[in-house]
XYZ file of C-alpha atoms in Angstrom:
396
model
C -32.849 1.102 -85.376
C -29.914 -0.300 -87.361
C -28.402 3.204 -87.623
C -28.788 3.710 -83.892
C -27.016 0.402 -83.240
C -24.126 1.414 -85.521
C -23.794 4.770 -83.785
C -23.854 3.068 -80.376
C -21.153 0.558 -81.356
C -19.018 3.312 -82.850
C -19.235 5.380 -79.656
C -18.446 2.312 -77.582
C -15.296 1.618 -79.629
C -14.204 5.269 -79.382
C -14.646 5.271 -75.604
C -12.838 1.935 -75.282
C -9.973 3.165 -77.440
C -9.699 6.325 -75.363
C -9.609 4.230 -72.190
C -6.857 2.018 -73.565
C -4.881 5.061 -74.609
C -5.136 6.602 -71.170
C -3.966 3.391 -69.529
C -1.063 3.071 -71.950
C 0.268 6.546 -71.269
C -0.123 6.589 -67.527
C -0.840 2.971 -66.537
C -0.240 2.357 -62.852
C 2.085 5.269 -62.800
C 2.331 5.163 -66.610
C 5.651 6.138 -68.111
C 7.034 6.686 -64.640
C 6.815 3.025 -63.687
C 10.214 1.470 -62.972
C 10.383 -2.296 -62.485
C 13.209 -4.488 -61.275
C 12.788 -8.212 -61.911
C 14.015 -10.973 -59.640
C 14.662 -14.295 -61.372
C 15.304 -17.351 -59.190
C 13.869 -20.858 -58.807
C 10.558 -20.409 -56.977
C 9.367 -23.968 -57.608
C 11.089 -27.362 -57.592
C 13.789 -28.761 -55.336
C 15.790 -25.496 -55.178
C 12.829 -23.257 -54.373
C 13.911 -22.693 -50.756
C 17.053 -20.791 -51.747
C 15.346 -19.102 -54.688
C 12.568 -17.774 -52.487
C 15.039 -16.562 -49.859
C 16.914 -14.506 -52.495
C 13.657 -13.094 -53.856
C 12.497 -12.178 -50.355
C 15.729 -10.317 -49.602
C 15.476 -8.386 -52.873
C 11.812 -7.620 -52.207
C 12.670 -6.137 -48.794
C 15.251 -3.811 -50.328
C 12.873 -2.610 -53.010
C 9.982 -2.017 -50.634
C 12.223 -0.006 -48.309
C 13.062 2.362 -51.172
C 9.673 2.848 -52.811
C 9.119 6.216 -51.094
C 12.572 7.386 -52.180
C 11.650 6.777 -55.807
C 8.119 8.116 -55.319
C 9.585 11.455 -54.189
C 11.337 11.598 -57.553
C 8.070 10.883 -59.361
C 8.548 7.164 -60.036
C 6.415 4.158 -59.161
C 8.955 1.467 -58.194
C 7.728 -2.106 -58.655
C 9.161 -5.601 -58.319
C 8.566 -8.304 -60.927
C 9.357 -11.732 -59.389
C 9.998 -14.532 -61.910
C 10.452 -18.303 -61.534
C 13.239 -19.826 -63.667
C 12.684 -23.292 -62.125
C 16.485 -23.774 -62.080
C 16.091 -24.697 -65.771
C 18.146 -22.958 -68.504
C 15.317 -23.209 -71.041
C 12.818 -21.671 -68.644
C 15.345 -18.976 -67.725
C 15.742 -17.997 -71.388
C 11.974 -17.902 -71.859
C 11.627 -15.625 -68.829
C 14.446 -13.407 -70.128
C 12.737 -13.078 -73.522
C 9.587 -11.922 -71.720
C 11.460 -9.399 -69.581
C 13.327 -7.658 -72.399
C 10.091 -6.672 -74.165
C 8.784 -4.874 -71.058
C 10.340 -1.428 -71.373
C 9.631 -0.665 -67.712
C 12.067 -3.401 -66.598
C 15.333 -1.550 -66.037
C 17.344 -4.191 -64.162
C 17.332 -7.867 -63.179
C 18.434 -9.365 -59.856
C 19.270 -13.017 -60.538
C 19.880 -15.877 -60.990
C 20.737 -18.688 -58.515
C 22.136 -21.237 -60.997
C 25.044 -20.215 -63.211
C 23.853 -22.642 -65.883
C 20.629 -20.637 -66.062
C 22.242 -17.219 -65.721
C 24.653 -17.627 -68.634
C 22.125 -18.235 -71.455
C 19.583 -15.871 -69.886
C 22.098 -13.040 -69.685
C 22.803 -13.435 -73.399
C 19.142 -12.511 -73.930
C 19.362 -9.541 -71.522
C 22.423 -8.378 -73.471
C 20.335 -8.069 -76.642
C 18.561 -5.090 -75.029
C 21.445 -4.075 -72.728
C 19.345 -4.912 -69.655
C 21.480 -4.729 -66.508
C 21.817 -7.923 -64.463
C 23.152 -7.975 -60.910
C 23.731 -11.516 -59.755
C 23.603 -12.312 -56.051
C 24.907 -15.864 -56.372
C 26.304 -16.966 -59.761
C 29.900 -18.089 -59.227
C 30.785 -19.808 -62.544
C 33.765 -18.137 -64.215
C 32.015 -17.652 -67.568
C 29.279 -15.505 -66.026
C 31.547 -12.440 -66.203
C 34.449 -13.780 -68.266
C 32.399 -13.179 -71.441
C 32.881 -9.434 -70.806
C 29.220 -8.544 -71.275
C 28.742 -4.941 -70.224
C 25.347 -5.645 -68.655
C 26.399 -8.583 -66.428
C 27.663 -8.058 -62.876
C 27.844 -10.169 -59.739
C 28.376 -9.302 -56.098
C 29.485 -12.820 -55.071
C 32.773 -14.674 -55.526
C 33.948 -16.480 -58.670
C 34.612 -20.216 -58.790
C 38.225 -19.639 -59.768
C 38.524 -18.004 -56.352
C 36.135 -20.284 -54.443
C 37.492 -23.582 -55.806
C 41.199 -22.830 -55.225
C 40.495 -21.297 -51.805
C 38.607 -24.479 -50.887
C 41.466 -26.663 -52.123
C 44.009 -24.671 -50.094
C 41.775 -24.997 -47.036
C 41.304 -28.758 -47.492
C 45.001 -29.444 -48.035
C 46.501 -27.052 -45.506
C 43.865 -26.685 -42.793
C 42.171 -30.106 -42.881
C 45.305 -32.078 -43.757
C 43.519 -33.838 -46.620
C 46.326 -35.096 -48.849
C 44.167 -37.401 -51.002
C 40.819 -36.423 -52.533
C 37.856 -37.756 -54.509
C 35.690 -35.401 -56.579
C 31.983 -35.875 -57.206
C 30.139 -33.294 -59.333
C 26.639 -32.932 -60.741
C 27.719 -32.333 -64.379
C 26.225 -28.814 -64.392
C 28.030 -25.647 -65.469
C 28.300 -24.619 -61.851
C 28.967 -27.998 -60.226
C 31.590 -29.304 -62.616
C 33.064 -25.830 -62.990
C 33.797 -25.309 -59.311
C 34.947 -28.933 -58.967
C 37.480 -28.443 -61.790
C 38.772 -25.249 -60.176
C 39.202 -27.153 -56.891
C 40.932 -30.047 -58.720
C 43.428 -27.831 -60.545
C 44.534 -26.091 -57.381
C 44.539 -29.249 -55.256
C 46.879 -31.093 -57.606
C 49.096 -28.029 -58.004
C 49.756 -27.811 -54.257
C 50.488 -31.536 -53.944
C 47.114 -33.171 -53.372
C 46.597 -36.602 -54.944
C 43.267 -37.188 -56.665
C 41.949 -40.750 -56.321
C 38.672 -40.346 -58.228
C 36.594 -37.960 -60.366
C 32.959 -38.937 -60.937
C 29.748 -37.280 -62.106
C 26.224 -37.837 -60.813
C 22.912 -36.737 -62.263
C 20.986 -33.938 -60.567
C 17.544 -35.097 -59.530
C 18.570 -38.671 -58.731
C 18.573 -39.918 -55.141
C 20.526 -43.200 -55.039
C 24.280 -42.669 -55.306
C 25.366 -46.127 -54.157
C 27.603 -46.782 -57.164
C 29.769 -43.694 -56.702
C 29.759 -44.111 -52.918
C 31.244 -47.590 -53.280
C 33.950 -46.121 -55.518
C 34.759 -43.721 -52.695
C 34.923 -46.612 -50.231
C 37.319 -48.523 -52.495
C 39.583 -45.498 -53.100
C 39.750 -44.498 -49.435
C 40.456 -40.759 -49.859
C 40.962 -38.290 -47.018
C 38.232 -36.026 -48.412
C 35.320 -36.024 -50.859
C 34.841 -32.716 -52.655
C 31.348 -32.186 -54.077
C 30.563 -29.708 -56.857
C 26.809 -29.286 -56.945
C 23.684 -28.173 -55.094
C 22.348 -29.177 -51.688
C 19.552 -31.614 -52.699
C 22.081 -34.124 -54.040
C 24.976 -33.071 -51.807
C 22.950 -33.541 -48.627
C 21.869 -37.019 -49.744
C 25.494 -37.919 -50.437
C 26.461 -36.827 -46.913
C 23.647 -38.882 -45.404
C 24.263 -41.993 -47.500
C 28.051 -41.977 -46.964
C 27.417 -41.883 -43.222
C 24.784 -44.625 -43.382
C 27.176 -46.853 -45.327
C 29.922 -46.343 -42.743
C 32.282 -44.679 -45.221
C 34.508 -42.556 -42.986
C 35.668 -39.595 -45.066
C 35.744 -35.825 -44.712
C 33.189 -34.039 -46.909
C 33.485 -30.606 -48.460
C 31.328 -28.703 -50.904
C 31.001 -25.202 -52.329
C 28.311 -22.549 -51.895
C 25.683 -24.785 -53.470
C 25.652 -26.483 -50.061
C 24.901 -23.219 -48.250
C 21.299 -23.865 -47.228
C 19.292 -24.803 -44.156
C 17.930 -27.645 -46.273
C 21.242 -29.485 -45.732
C 20.202 -30.065 -42.126
C 16.654 -30.966 -43.134
C 17.928 -33.650 -45.517
C 21.168 -34.875 -43.898
C 20.348 -34.301 -40.210
C 23.156 -35.190 -37.797
C 25.227 -36.578 -40.688
C 25.991 -32.969 -41.662
C 27.942 -32.376 -38.444
C 31.629 -31.996 -39.233
C 31.160 -31.392 -42.968
C 32.621 -28.304 -44.632
C 31.795 -25.968 -47.482
C 32.925 -22.657 -48.913
C 30.571 -19.801 -49.561
C 30.356 -16.140 -50.408
C 28.182 -15.712 -47.341
C 28.555 -16.160 -43.611
C 26.062 -15.963 -40.740
C 24.428 -12.625 -41.370
C 23.785 -12.187 -37.638
C 27.528 -11.693 -37.061
C 27.327 -7.924 -37.719
C 24.867 -5.351 -36.245
C 23.683 -4.397 -39.741
C 23.237 -8.016 -40.697
C 21.360 -8.845 -37.509
C 19.012 -5.886 -38.066
C 18.319 -7.204 -41.567
C 17.764 -10.741 -40.249
C 15.334 -9.511 -37.586
C 13.290 -7.543 -40.131
C 13.331 -10.475 -42.550
C 12.111 -12.885 -39.869
C 9.343 -10.506 -38.798
C 8.171 -9.985 -42.376
C 8.327 -13.542 -43.713
C 7.927 -15.596 -40.527
C 11.167 -17.491 -41.113
C 14.873 -16.859 -40.741
C 16.855 -15.689 -43.758
C 19.190 -18.071 -45.544
C 22.746 -17.187 -46.505
C 21.841 -15.666 -49.860
C 18.869 -13.637 -48.584
C 21.295 -10.859 -47.683
C 22.884 -11.160 -51.117
C 19.457 -10.723 -52.710
C 18.992 -7.619 -50.554
C 22.407 -6.217 -51.473
C 22.074 -7.050 -55.179
C 18.743 -5.193 -55.323
C 20.242 -2.147 -53.603
C 23.179 -2.138 -56.034
C 20.674 -2.214 -58.922
C 18.543 0.553 -57.384
C 21.585 2.731 -56.702
C 22.511 2.340 -60.366
C 19.015 3.327 -61.469
C 19.108 6.377 -59.170
C 22.463 7.444 -60.578
C 21.072 7.046 -64.086
C 18.040 9.185 -63.173
C 20.326 11.914 -61.866
C 22.532 11.663 -64.948
C 19.380 12.044 -67.049
C 18.283 15.281 -65.336
C 15.630 13.563 -63.241
C 13.939 11.852 -66.174
C 13.357 8.129 -66.504
C 16.655 6.671 -67.745
C 17.263 4.305 -70.619
C 18.585 0.784 -70.116
C 21.899 1.920 -71.584
C 22.169 4.588 -68.899
C 21.252 2.164 -66.097
C 23.672 -0.505 -67.296
C 26.512 2.025 -67.469
C 25.670 3.369 -63.998
C 25.533 -0.068 -62.349
C 28.996 -0.963 -63.669
C 30.474 2.128 -61.953
C 29.432 0.804 -58.510
C 32.239 1.451 -56.051
C 32.385 1.459 -52.268
C 28.873 0.080 -51.795
C 28.374 -1.110 -48.214
C 25.846 -3.913 -47.850
C 24.546 -6.214 -45.133
C 26.326 -9.253 -46.634
C 29.125 -7.809 -48.722
C 30.700 -4.596 -49.846
C 30.768 -4.102 -53.596
C 33.163 -2.537 -56.078
C 32.920 -3.783 -59.648
C 35.962 -4.204 -61.860
C 35.808 -3.823 -65.638
C 34.391 -7.359 -65.994
C 31.603 -6.841 -63.449
C 33.273 -8.911 -60.708
C 33.218 -7.734 -57.118
C 36.776 -7.016 -55.972
C 35.622 -6.853 -52.336
C 34.126 -10.362 -52.148
C 35.217 -12.840 -49.474
C 35.414 -16.648 -49.497
C 34.230 -18.172 -46.215
C 35.153 -21.685 -45.107
C 32.357 -22.997 -42.897
C 31.436 -26.120 -40.949
C 28.386 -27.529 -39.204
C 29.397 -27.906 -35.557
C 25.891 -29.124 -34.790
C 22.806 -30.075 -36.783
C 21.657 -26.472 -37.051
C 21.793 -23.644 -39.568
C 23.557 -21.233 -39.951
C 26.921 -22.957 -39.850
C 30.121 -21.625 -38.249
C 32.859 -19.696 -40.020
C 36.233 -21.431 -39.786
C 38.241 -19.087 -41.988
C 37.763 -15.870 -44.001
C 39.747 -15.726 -47.259
C 39.881 -12.511 -49.381
C 38.739 -13.488 -52.879
C 40.933 -10.774 -54.382
C 43.956 -12.982 -53.695
C 42.670 -15.397 -56.329
C 41.143 -13.001 -58.909
C 42.956 -13.146 -62.244
């Protein structure tokens, strides 16, 4: 009986091992599985934008699954939540680089998360295509795997300063930033340009992301009496600042950067948002036939309208997939290596998207990006474009 039990257990282990081996070699598509990860905040106060980017990227990938299937590949998406936290972003990146089927990453939303996470991707030369990271250091580190399809802050900040000074007639300013890599970075770029062209800065203060009572800094604004407040940060705090300044009767123009490009501004600030300005890489996607077609499909699929960076998620995913396809072709139809994909993505030129066209320079910046100056003419999203400014005029 004991011998029979031993034989039975041995056979069971052999069968189990064989099953594991079969799954490892073919899996759900086996060695022909190709995954692209999206990494954005899917929980917390910035989840609305993070989900909208992920949704756009998901649409692009799903539209191209058959294209890859015809080549013998099972194309899959791997959505990840970085919680807008650098530590979480790094942990997610460490998980992604050990999955050999991940050939590219579309992300992140926050530059402060993207920078340390991309250092991890670089360890395995995993290509990253950012839809939204504008901080200068994202590409200025000259990492071969890091690319972005949006503008840089040393284009966005100066373009915003020129717009404030020349178009809005704001000769005195007050800067508030959220002390993050992105928020303080874009605020400093705005400051440098503003003072260079003759603007007088009356205040420069930091707030803490996650807080909700900004009375102290708002009273400093009241005392200084500037023509404009420039905010470097994200919409949860920026929208509260707009609302509280209005409630306190502090009459001042308000301008932010692309961190304010969200429908949540209206949800939080309501009518107080009317007449405020911000710059962004994105405009109303419904303004072009291709963009409107994308917006209609997005709304039908997800039951809500896309936000400004949904189209950038869609375009970033297509740039990544085009790079993977080129790498497959360069590899005689076989599954490419990460080195091959990363090299192929960097050669992107003349890509035509629903939100932006894309040509990467040797740093991975998009030479075809545009800075939009926008305003809320009513308490509704999307906002209205006031001016289109070619980012190439500011690229160094």
